[in-house]
Coordinates of C-alpha atoms in Angstrom, one line a residue:
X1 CA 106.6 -47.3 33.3
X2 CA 105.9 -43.6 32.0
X3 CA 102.5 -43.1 30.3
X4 CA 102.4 -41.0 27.4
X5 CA 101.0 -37.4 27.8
X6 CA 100.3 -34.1 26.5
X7 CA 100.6 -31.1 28.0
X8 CA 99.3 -27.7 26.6
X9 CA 99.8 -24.6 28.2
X10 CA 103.2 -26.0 30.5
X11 CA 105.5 -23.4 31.5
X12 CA 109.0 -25.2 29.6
X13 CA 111.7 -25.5 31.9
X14 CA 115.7 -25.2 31.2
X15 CA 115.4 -25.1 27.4
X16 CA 119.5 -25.8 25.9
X17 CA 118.7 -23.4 23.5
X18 CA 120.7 -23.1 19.8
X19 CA 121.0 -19.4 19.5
X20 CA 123.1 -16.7 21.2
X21 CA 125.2 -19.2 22.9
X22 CA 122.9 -19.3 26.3
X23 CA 121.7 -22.9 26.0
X24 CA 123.7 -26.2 28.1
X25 CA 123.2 -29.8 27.1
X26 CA 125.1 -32.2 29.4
X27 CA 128.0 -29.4 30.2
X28 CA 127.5 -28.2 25.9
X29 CA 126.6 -24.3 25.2
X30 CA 126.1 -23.7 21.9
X31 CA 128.7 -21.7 20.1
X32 CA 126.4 -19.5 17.9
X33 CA 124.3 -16.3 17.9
X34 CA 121.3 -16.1 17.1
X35 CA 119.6 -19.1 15.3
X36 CA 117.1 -18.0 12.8
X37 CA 117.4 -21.3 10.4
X38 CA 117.8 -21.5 6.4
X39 CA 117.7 -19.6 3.1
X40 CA 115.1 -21.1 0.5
X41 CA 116.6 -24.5 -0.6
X42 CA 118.4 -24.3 -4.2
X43 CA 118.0 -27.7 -5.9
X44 CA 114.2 -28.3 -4.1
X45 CA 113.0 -28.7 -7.3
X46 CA 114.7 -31.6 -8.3
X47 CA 117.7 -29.9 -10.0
X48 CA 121.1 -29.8 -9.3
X49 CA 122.4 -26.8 -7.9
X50 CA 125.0 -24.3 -9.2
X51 CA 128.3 -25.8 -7.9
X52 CA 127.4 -29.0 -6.9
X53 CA 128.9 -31.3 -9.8
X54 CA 132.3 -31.3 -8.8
X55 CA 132.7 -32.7 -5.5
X56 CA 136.4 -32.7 -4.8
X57 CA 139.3 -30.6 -5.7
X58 CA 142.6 -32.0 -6.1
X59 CA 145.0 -31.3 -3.5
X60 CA 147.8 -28.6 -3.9
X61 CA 145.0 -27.1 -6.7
X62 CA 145.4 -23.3 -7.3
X63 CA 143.9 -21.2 -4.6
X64 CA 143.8 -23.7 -2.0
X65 CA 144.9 -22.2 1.6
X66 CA 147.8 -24.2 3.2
X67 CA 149.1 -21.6 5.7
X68 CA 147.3 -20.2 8.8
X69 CA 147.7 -16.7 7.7
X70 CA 145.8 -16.8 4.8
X71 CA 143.2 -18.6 6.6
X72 CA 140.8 -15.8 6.8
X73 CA 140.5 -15.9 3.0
X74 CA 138.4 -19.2 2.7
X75 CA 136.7 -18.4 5.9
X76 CA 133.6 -16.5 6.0
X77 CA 130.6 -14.6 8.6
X78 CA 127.2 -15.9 7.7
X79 CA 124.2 -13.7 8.8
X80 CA 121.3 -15.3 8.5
X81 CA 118.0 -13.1 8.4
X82 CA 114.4 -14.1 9.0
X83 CA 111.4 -14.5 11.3
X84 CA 110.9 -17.8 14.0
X85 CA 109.1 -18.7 17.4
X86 CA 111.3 -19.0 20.7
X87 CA 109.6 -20.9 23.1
X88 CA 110.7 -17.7 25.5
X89 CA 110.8 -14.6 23.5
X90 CA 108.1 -15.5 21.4
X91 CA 107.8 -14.4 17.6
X92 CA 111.0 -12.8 16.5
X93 CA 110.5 -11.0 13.5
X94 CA 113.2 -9.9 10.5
X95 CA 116.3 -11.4 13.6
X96 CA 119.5 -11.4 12.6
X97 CA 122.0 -13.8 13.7
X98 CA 125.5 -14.3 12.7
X99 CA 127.4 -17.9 12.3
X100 CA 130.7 -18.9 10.3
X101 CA 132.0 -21.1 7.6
X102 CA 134.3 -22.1 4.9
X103 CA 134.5 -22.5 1.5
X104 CA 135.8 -25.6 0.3
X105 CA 135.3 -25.6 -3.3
X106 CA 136.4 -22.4 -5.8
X107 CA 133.2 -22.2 -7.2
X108 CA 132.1 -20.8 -3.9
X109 CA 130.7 -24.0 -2.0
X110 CA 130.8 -23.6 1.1
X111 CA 130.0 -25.4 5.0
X112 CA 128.5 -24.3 7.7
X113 CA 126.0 -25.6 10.7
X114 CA 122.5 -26.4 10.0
X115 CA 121.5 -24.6 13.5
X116 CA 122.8 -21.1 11.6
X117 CA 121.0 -21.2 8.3
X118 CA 118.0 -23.6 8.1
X119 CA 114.6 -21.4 7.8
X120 CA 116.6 -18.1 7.3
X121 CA 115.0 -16.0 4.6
X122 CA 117.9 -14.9 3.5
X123 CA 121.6 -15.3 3.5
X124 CA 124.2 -12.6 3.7
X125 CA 128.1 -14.1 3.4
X126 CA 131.3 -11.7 3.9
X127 CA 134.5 -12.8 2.8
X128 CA 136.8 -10.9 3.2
X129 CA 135.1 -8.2 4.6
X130 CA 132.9 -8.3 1.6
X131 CA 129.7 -9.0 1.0
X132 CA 127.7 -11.6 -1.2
X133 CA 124.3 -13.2 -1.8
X134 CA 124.1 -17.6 -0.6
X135 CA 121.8 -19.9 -1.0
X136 CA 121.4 -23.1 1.0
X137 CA 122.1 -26.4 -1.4
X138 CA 121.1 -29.0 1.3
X139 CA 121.3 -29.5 5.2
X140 CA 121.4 -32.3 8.3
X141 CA 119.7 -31.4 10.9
X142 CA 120.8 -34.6 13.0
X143 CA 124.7 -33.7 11.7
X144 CA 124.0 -29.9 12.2
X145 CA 125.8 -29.3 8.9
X146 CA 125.1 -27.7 5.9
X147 CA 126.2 -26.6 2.2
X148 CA 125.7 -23.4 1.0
X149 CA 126.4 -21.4 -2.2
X150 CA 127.9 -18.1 -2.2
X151 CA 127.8 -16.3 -5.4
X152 CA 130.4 -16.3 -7.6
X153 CA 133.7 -18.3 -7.8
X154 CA 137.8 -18.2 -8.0
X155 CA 137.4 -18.0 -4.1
X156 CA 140.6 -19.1 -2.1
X157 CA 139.1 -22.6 -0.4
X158 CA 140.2 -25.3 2.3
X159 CA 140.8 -29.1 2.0
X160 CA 140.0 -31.5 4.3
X161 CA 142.5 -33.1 7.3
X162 CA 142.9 -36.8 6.4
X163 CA 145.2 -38.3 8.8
X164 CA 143.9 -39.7 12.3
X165 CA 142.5 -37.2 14.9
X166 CA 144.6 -38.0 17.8
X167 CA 144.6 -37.0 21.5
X168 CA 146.9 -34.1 21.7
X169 CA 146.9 -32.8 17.8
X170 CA 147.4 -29.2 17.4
X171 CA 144.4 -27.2 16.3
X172 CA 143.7 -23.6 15.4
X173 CA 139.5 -22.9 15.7
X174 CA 138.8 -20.1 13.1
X175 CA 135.9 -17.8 12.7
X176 CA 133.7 -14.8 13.4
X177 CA 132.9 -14.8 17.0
X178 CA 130.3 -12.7 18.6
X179 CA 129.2 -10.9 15.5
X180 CA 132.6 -9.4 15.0
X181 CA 133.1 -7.9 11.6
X182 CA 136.7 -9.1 12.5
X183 CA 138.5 -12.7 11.9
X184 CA 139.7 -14.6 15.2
X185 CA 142.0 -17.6 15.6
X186 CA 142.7 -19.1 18.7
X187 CA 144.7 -22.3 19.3
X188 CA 144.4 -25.8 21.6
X189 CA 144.4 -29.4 21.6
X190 CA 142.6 -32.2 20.7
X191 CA 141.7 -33.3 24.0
X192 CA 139.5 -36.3 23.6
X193 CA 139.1 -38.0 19.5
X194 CA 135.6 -39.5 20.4
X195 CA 132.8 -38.3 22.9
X196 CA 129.3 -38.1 22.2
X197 CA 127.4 -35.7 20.1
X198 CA 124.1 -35.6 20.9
X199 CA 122.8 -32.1 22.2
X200 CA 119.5 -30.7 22.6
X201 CA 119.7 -29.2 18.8
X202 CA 121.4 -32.2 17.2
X203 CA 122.8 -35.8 17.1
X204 CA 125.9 -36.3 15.7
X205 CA 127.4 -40.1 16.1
X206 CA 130.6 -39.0 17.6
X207 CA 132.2 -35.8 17.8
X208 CA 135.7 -34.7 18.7
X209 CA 136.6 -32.5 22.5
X210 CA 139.0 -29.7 22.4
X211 CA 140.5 -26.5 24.2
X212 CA 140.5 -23.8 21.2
X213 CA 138.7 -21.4 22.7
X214 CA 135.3 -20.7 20.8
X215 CA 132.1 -18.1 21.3
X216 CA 128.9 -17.3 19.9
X217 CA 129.4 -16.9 16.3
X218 CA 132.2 -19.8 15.8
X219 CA 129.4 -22.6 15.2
X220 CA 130.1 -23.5 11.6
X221 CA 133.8 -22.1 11.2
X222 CA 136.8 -24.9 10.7
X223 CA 138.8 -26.4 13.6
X224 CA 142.4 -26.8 11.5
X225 CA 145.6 -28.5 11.7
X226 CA 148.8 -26.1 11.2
X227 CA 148.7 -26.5 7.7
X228 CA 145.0 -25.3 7.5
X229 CA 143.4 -28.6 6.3
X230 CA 140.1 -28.9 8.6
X231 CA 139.9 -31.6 11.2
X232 CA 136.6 -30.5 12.2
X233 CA 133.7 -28.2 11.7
X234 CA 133.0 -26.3 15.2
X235 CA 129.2 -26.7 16.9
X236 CA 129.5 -26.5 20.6
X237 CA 131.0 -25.3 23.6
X238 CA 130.8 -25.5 27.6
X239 CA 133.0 -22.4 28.5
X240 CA 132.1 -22.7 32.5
X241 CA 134.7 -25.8 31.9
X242 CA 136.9 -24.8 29.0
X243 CA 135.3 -27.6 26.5
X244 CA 134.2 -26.7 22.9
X245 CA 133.7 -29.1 20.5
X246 CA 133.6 -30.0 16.6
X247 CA 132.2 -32.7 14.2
X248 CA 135.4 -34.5 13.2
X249 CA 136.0 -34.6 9.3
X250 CA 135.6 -38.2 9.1
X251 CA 131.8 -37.9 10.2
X252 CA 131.4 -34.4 8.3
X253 CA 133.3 -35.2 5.1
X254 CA 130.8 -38.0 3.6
X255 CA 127.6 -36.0 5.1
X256 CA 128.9 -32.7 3.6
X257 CA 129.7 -34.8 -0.1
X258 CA 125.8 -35.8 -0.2
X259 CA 125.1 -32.5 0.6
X260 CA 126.6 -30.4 -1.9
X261 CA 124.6 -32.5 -4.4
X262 CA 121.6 -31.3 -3.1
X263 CA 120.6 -34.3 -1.0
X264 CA 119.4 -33.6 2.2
X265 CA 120.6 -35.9 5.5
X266 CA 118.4 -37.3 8.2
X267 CA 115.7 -33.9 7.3
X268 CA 112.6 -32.6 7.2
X269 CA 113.3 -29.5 7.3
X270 CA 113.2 -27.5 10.5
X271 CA 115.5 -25.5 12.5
X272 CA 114.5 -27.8 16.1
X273 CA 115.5 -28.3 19.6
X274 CA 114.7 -31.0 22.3
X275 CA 112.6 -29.5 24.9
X276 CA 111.1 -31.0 28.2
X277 CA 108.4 -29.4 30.1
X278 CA 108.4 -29.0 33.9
X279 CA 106.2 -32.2 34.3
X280 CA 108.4 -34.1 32.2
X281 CA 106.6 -34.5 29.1
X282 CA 108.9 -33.4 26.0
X283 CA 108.8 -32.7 22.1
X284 CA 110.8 -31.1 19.6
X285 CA 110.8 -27.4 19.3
X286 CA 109.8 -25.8 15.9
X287 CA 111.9 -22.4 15.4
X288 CA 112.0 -22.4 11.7
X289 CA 110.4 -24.3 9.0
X290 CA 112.3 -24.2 5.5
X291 CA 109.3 -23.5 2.9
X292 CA 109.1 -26.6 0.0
X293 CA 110.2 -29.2 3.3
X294 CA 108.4 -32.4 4.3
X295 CA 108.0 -30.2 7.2
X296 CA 106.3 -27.6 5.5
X297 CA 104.5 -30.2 3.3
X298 CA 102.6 -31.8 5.9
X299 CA 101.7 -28.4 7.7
X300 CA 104.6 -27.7 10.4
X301 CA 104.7 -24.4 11.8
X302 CA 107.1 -22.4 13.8
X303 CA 105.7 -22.4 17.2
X304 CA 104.7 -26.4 16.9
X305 CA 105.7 -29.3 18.9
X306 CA 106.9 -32.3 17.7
X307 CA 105.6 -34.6 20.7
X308 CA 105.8 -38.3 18.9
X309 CA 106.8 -40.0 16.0
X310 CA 105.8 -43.5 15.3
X311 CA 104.1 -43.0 18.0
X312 CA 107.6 -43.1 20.4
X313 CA 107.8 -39.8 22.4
X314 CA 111.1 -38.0 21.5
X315 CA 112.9 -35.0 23.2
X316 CA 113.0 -37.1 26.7
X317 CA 116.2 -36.8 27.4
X318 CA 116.4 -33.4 26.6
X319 CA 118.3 -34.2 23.2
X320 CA 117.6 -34.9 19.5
X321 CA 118.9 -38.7 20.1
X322 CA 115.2 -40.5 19.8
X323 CA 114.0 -38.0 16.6
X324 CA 117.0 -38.2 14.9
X325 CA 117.3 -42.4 15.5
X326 CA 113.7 -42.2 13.7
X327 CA 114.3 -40.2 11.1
X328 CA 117.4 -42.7 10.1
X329 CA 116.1 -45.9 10.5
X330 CA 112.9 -44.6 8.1
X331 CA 115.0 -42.4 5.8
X332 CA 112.4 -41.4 2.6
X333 CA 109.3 -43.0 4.3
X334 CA 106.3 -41.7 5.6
X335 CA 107.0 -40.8 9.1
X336 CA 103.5 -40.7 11.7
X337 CA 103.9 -37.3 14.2
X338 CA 101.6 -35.8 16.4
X339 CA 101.7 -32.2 16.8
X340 CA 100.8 -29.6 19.7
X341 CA 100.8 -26.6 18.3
X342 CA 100.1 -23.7 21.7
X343 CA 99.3 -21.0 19.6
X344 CA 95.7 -22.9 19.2
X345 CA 95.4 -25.7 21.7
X346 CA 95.6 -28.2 19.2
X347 CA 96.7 -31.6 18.8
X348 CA 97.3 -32.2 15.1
X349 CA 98.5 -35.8 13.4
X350 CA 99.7 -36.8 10.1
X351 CA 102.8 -37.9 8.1
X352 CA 106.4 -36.5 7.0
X353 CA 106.5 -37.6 3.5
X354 CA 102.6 -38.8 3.6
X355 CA 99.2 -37.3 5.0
X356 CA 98.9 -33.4 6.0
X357 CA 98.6 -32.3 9.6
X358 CA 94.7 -32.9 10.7
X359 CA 93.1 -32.2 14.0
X360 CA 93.1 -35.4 16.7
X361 CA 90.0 -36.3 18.1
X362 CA 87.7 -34.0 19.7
X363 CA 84.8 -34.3 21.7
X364 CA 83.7 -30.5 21.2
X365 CA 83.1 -30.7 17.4
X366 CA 81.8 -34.5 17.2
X367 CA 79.3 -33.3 20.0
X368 CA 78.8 -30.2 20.5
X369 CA 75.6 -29.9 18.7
X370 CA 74.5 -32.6 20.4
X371 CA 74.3 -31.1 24.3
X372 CA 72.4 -28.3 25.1
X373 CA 73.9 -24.3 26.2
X374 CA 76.1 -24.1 22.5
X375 CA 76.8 -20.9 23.2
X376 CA 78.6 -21.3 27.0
X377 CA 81.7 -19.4 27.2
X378 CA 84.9 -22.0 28.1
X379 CA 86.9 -22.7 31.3
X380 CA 90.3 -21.5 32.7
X381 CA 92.5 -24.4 33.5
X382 CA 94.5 -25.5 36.2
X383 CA 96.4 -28.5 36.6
X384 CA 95.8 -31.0 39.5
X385 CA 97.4 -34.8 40.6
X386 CA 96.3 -37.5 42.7
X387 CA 97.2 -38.3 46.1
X388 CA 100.2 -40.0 45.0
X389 CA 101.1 -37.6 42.6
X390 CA 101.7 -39.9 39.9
X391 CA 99.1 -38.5 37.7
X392 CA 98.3 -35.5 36.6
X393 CA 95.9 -33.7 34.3
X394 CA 94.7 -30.5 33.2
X395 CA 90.9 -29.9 34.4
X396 CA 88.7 -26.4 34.8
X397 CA 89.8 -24.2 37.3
X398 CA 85.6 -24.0 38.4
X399 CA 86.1 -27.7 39.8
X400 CA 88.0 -27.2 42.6
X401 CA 87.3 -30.0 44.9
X402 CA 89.4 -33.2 44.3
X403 CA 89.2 -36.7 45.3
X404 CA 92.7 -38.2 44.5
X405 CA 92.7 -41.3 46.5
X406 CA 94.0 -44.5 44.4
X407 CA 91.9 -47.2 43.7
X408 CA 95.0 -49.9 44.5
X409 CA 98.0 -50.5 43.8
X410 CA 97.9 -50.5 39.9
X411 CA 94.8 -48.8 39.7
X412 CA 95.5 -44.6 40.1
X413 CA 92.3 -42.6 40.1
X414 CA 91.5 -38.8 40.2
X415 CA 88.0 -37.0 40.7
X416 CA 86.8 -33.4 40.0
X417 CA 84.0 -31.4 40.5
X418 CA 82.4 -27.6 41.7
X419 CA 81.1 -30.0 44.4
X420 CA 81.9 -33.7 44.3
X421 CA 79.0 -34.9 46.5
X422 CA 76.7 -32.8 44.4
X423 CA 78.5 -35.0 41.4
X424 CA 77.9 -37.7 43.1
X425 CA 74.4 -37.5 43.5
X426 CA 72.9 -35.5 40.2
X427 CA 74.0 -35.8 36.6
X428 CA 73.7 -31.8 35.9
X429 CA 76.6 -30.9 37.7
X430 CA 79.9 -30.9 35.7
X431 CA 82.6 -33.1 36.5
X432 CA 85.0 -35.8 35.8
X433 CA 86.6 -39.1 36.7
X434 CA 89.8 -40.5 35.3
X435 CA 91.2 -43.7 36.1
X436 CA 94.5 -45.3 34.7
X437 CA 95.8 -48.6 35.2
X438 CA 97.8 -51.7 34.4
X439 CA 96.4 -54.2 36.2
X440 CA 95.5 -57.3 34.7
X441 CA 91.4 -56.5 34.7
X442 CA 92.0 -53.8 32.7
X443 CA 94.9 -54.9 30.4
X444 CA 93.0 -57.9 29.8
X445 CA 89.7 -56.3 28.8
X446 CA 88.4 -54.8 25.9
X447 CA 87.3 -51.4 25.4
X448 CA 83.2 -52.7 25.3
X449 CA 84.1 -54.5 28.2
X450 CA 85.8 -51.7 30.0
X451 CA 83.1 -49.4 29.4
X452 CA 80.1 -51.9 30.3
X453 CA 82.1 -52.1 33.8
X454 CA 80.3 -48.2 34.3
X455 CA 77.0 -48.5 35.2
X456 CA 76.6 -45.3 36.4
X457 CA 75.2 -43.5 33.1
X458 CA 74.0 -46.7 31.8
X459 CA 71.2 -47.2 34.5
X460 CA 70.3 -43.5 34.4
X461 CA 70.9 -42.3 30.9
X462 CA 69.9 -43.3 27.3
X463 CA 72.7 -44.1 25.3
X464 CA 72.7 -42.1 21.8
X465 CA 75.9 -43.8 20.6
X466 CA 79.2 -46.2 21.2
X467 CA 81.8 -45.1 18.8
X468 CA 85.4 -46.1 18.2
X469 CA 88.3 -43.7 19.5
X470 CA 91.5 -43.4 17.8
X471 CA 93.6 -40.1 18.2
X472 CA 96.5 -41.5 16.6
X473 CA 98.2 -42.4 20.0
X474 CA 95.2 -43.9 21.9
X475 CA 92.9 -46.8 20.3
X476 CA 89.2 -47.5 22.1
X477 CA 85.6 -46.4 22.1
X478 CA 83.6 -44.0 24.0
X479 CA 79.8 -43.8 24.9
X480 CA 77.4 -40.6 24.6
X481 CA 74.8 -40.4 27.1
X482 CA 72.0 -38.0 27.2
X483 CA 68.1 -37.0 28.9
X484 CA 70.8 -38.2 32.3
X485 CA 68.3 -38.6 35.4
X486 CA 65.6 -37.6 32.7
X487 CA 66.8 -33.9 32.1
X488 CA 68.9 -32.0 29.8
X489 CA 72.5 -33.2 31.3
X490 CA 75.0 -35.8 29.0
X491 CA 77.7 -37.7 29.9
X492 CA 80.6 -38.9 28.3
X493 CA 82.8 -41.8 29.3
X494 CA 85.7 -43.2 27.2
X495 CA 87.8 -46.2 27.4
X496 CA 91.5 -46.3 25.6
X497 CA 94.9 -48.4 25.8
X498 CA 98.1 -47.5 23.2
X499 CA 98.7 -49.3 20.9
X500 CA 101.0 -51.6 22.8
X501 CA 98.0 -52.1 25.0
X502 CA 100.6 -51.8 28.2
X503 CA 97.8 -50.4 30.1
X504 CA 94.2 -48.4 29.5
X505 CA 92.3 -45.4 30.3
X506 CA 89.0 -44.7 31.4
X507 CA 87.4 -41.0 31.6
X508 CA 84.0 -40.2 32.6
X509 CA 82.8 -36.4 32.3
X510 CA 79.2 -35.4 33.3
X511 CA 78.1 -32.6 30.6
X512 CA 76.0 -29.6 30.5
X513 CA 77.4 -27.3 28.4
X514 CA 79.9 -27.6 25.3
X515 CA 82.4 -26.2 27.5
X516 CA 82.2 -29.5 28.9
X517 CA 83.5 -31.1 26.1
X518 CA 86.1 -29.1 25.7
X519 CA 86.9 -29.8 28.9
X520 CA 86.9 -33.7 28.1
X521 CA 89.7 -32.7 25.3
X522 CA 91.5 -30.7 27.5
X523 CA 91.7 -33.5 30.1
X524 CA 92.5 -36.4 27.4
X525 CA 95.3 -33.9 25.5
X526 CA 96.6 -33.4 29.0
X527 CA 97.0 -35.7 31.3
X528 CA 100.3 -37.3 32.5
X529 CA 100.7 -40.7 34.6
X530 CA 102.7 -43.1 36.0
X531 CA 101.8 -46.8 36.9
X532 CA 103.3 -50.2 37.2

């Protein structure tokens, strides 16, 4: 069973990322350049935006393309200009990155995928060559699809494919590849109708395989039959293998129809991707946040982590499968997440559509005042397992001896200190002991009970305080200690289970300094085991 962790400060490993076409997810490389997400939201106010009354066009209507040649007409480059976080690169500022589209409505309604536009500042849209203001109506991020609104109308537009997508269907993939100025059309197959469509950007419930060739830059143009009516939008592509892929109309069609009337689909607002760092835990990537969001409501940032939501951790399997399940099954309701946000070592909790982002638990500003040395400067980390290596946490670099011997079988335990017999024997030297385990003494026990098992600080402490713990992930109570051995040092020793109570958590650290307390954060905000 894998315990839910935390880990600040990880290096991320392979990262499929959705911009510039260098990412992989299960053989996929996106077929875009670079992401920078969406143009402020037109219809966030509760209006209905310019264009969005009229949802179909009669077939056969005037401007409507029905030959490949004029394809290039209704299709159009989408550069999409702002400011996110890469988890490599860092803060880009005022990037550019170029997707395509296509306009399937005269009044200049147009699709494209949510990867290319969501959190963009602004929109820039040629057709034709030339160029003209957007603005994004409404987007999916679990569909990867989006509507926007190009200005003006009498534009040349495409109708939808409505027959059955079948194995070996002639298709033409149209679009701007590569930040080309210049229109490209290649031609395939439809080599599979159904295969799966979940990535590390998106989750779509089926997509369709083919052999059009597509680049960075194609995400969001149409995949088209002869006549030009589009069988799919394009998203993906593994090129080692000759495999690109596209959101079949009969997914796209009814997302895109809610869409252009300015209702967002499975949302809240963010241009993401499923990361997993290199000791497995995972999240959700924050490149973008649109402004006016539930994202941006509850206090998202670019540069955040989406670790849980409803308490489930998401991202594990390096896609957006789990977070986009969540946001489906509780579409319009408060949705619990718990944050890491790097940039300040903080875990933050709170609610999509309810409470703001608000700092977890800390042990650092419910104490600090309360130990002595306020002013100590803090530790360097470094991250250490037990002998088994099935657990593993964050601790200060200072204590370098460990003792990770196991208690048992079920019971995993790790011990660190400057000098661990020094530990041992006084209460002023700084340390810690962290024990995790689902056996059935400490399933079966309470938190009171768990702690009262430690008789260590009890016998040679005075206890200022038993308190309840709740983070948002963990549930318990932990006991202050100070005047340990009848001098300055504190202690503080903490006992915790989830909320399923599938096994529990005990921490002891010895404290003489507030830096000790941050380093019991550190340690609870980090640590990562395995048991059972």
């Amino acid at each position: 069973m894998r315990v839910r962790a935390l880990a600040l400060l990880l290096s991320i490993s392979a990262i499929a990322a959705a911009c510039g076409g260098g990412g992989d997810d299960g053989g996929q490389e996106v077929s875009t350049e670079t992401t920078t997400g969406s143009a402020a939201s037109d219809g966030s106010d509760g209006t209905e935006p310019e264009g969005s009354t009229d949802t179909t066009v009669a077939a056969g209507a005037p401007g409507m393309v029905t030959e490949l040649t004029d394809l290039d007409t209704a299709v159009v480059q989408i550069v999409a200009q702002g400011s996110f976080i890469d988890p490599d690169e860092g803060l880009r500022l005022n990037a550019a990155g170029s997707g395509s589209g296509f306009i399937i409505d005269p009044t200049g309604i147009a699709v494209t995928n949510n990867h290319v536009v969501t959190g963009a500042a602004t929109l820039e849209v040629f057709v034709n060559g030339e160029s003209r203001n957007a603005s994004l109506v409404a987007s999916s991020e679990c569909s990867d699809l989006a509507v926007i609104d190009i200005e003006g109308e009498g534009y040349p537009f495409l109708d939808w494919y409505t027959d059955p997508i079948d194995v070996g269907l002639d298709v033409f993939a149209a679009g701007y590849p590569l930040g080309d100025p210049e229109f490209t059309l290649t031609r395939g197959i439809v080599s599979k109708a159904q295969t799966s469509g979940d990535t590390s950007w998106s989750s779509v419930e089926a997509v369709i395989e083919h052999d059009a060739s597509i680049n960075p830059g194609n995400s969001g143009g149409p995949l088209v039959a002869e006549d030009s009516r589009v069988v799919a939008v394009n998203y993906a592509g593994a090129r080692d293998v000759g495999q690109f892929f596209a959101i079949g109309q009969d997914t796209a069609l009814a997302v895109v129809e809610q869409l252009r009337q300015g209702e967002p689909v499975d949302w809240i607002g963010i241009n993401g991707e499923a990361i997993v760092f290199e000791d497995g835990t995972s999240g959700i990537w924050v490149a973008a946040v649109e402004s006016g969001s539930p994202a941006s409501n509850t206090g998202i940032q670019a540069g955040d982590i989406i670790t849980t939501m409803e308490g489930l951790v998401v991202g594990t399997d390096g896609t957006m499968r789990d977070y986009c399940d969540i946001l489906r099954t509780r579409a319009n309701s408060a949705v619990a997440v718990e944050i890491l946000r790097l940039e300040t070592e903080e875990v933050l909790v709170g609610e999509i559509n309810g409470a703001p982002l608000t700092q977890s638990f800390s042990f650092a500003q419910e104490l600090g005042t309360e130990t002595p040395d306020a002013t100590a400067g803090g530790y360097d980390y470094v991250t250490i397992s037990d002998d088994t290596g099935l657990l593993t946490v964050d601790v200060p670099a200072q204590w370098s001896q460990v003792d990770g011997r196991p208690i048992n079988d079920s019971t995993l335990d790790v011990r660190a200190a400057a000098d661990l017999q020094a530990y041992a024997d006084f209460y002023d030297i700084p340390g810690m002991q962290f024990t995790a385990s689902d056996a059935p003494e400490f399933l079966d026990a309470t938190a009171d009970q768990l702690l009262d098992g430690l008789t260590t600080w009890s016998d040679g402490c005075t206890l200022v305080a038993r308190e309840p713990f709740d983070d948002g992930v963990y549930f318990g109570a932990f006991d202050f200690f100070q005047n340990c051995g009848g001098g300055n040092a504190s202690a503080v020793v903490v006992a915790v289970k989830p909320a399923d109570g599938s096994y529990a958590v005990r921490l002891a650290v010895q404290v003489v300094s507030d830096a000790d307390l941050q380093a019991a954060d550190r340690i609870l905000s980090t640590f990562f085991v395995t048991v059972g």
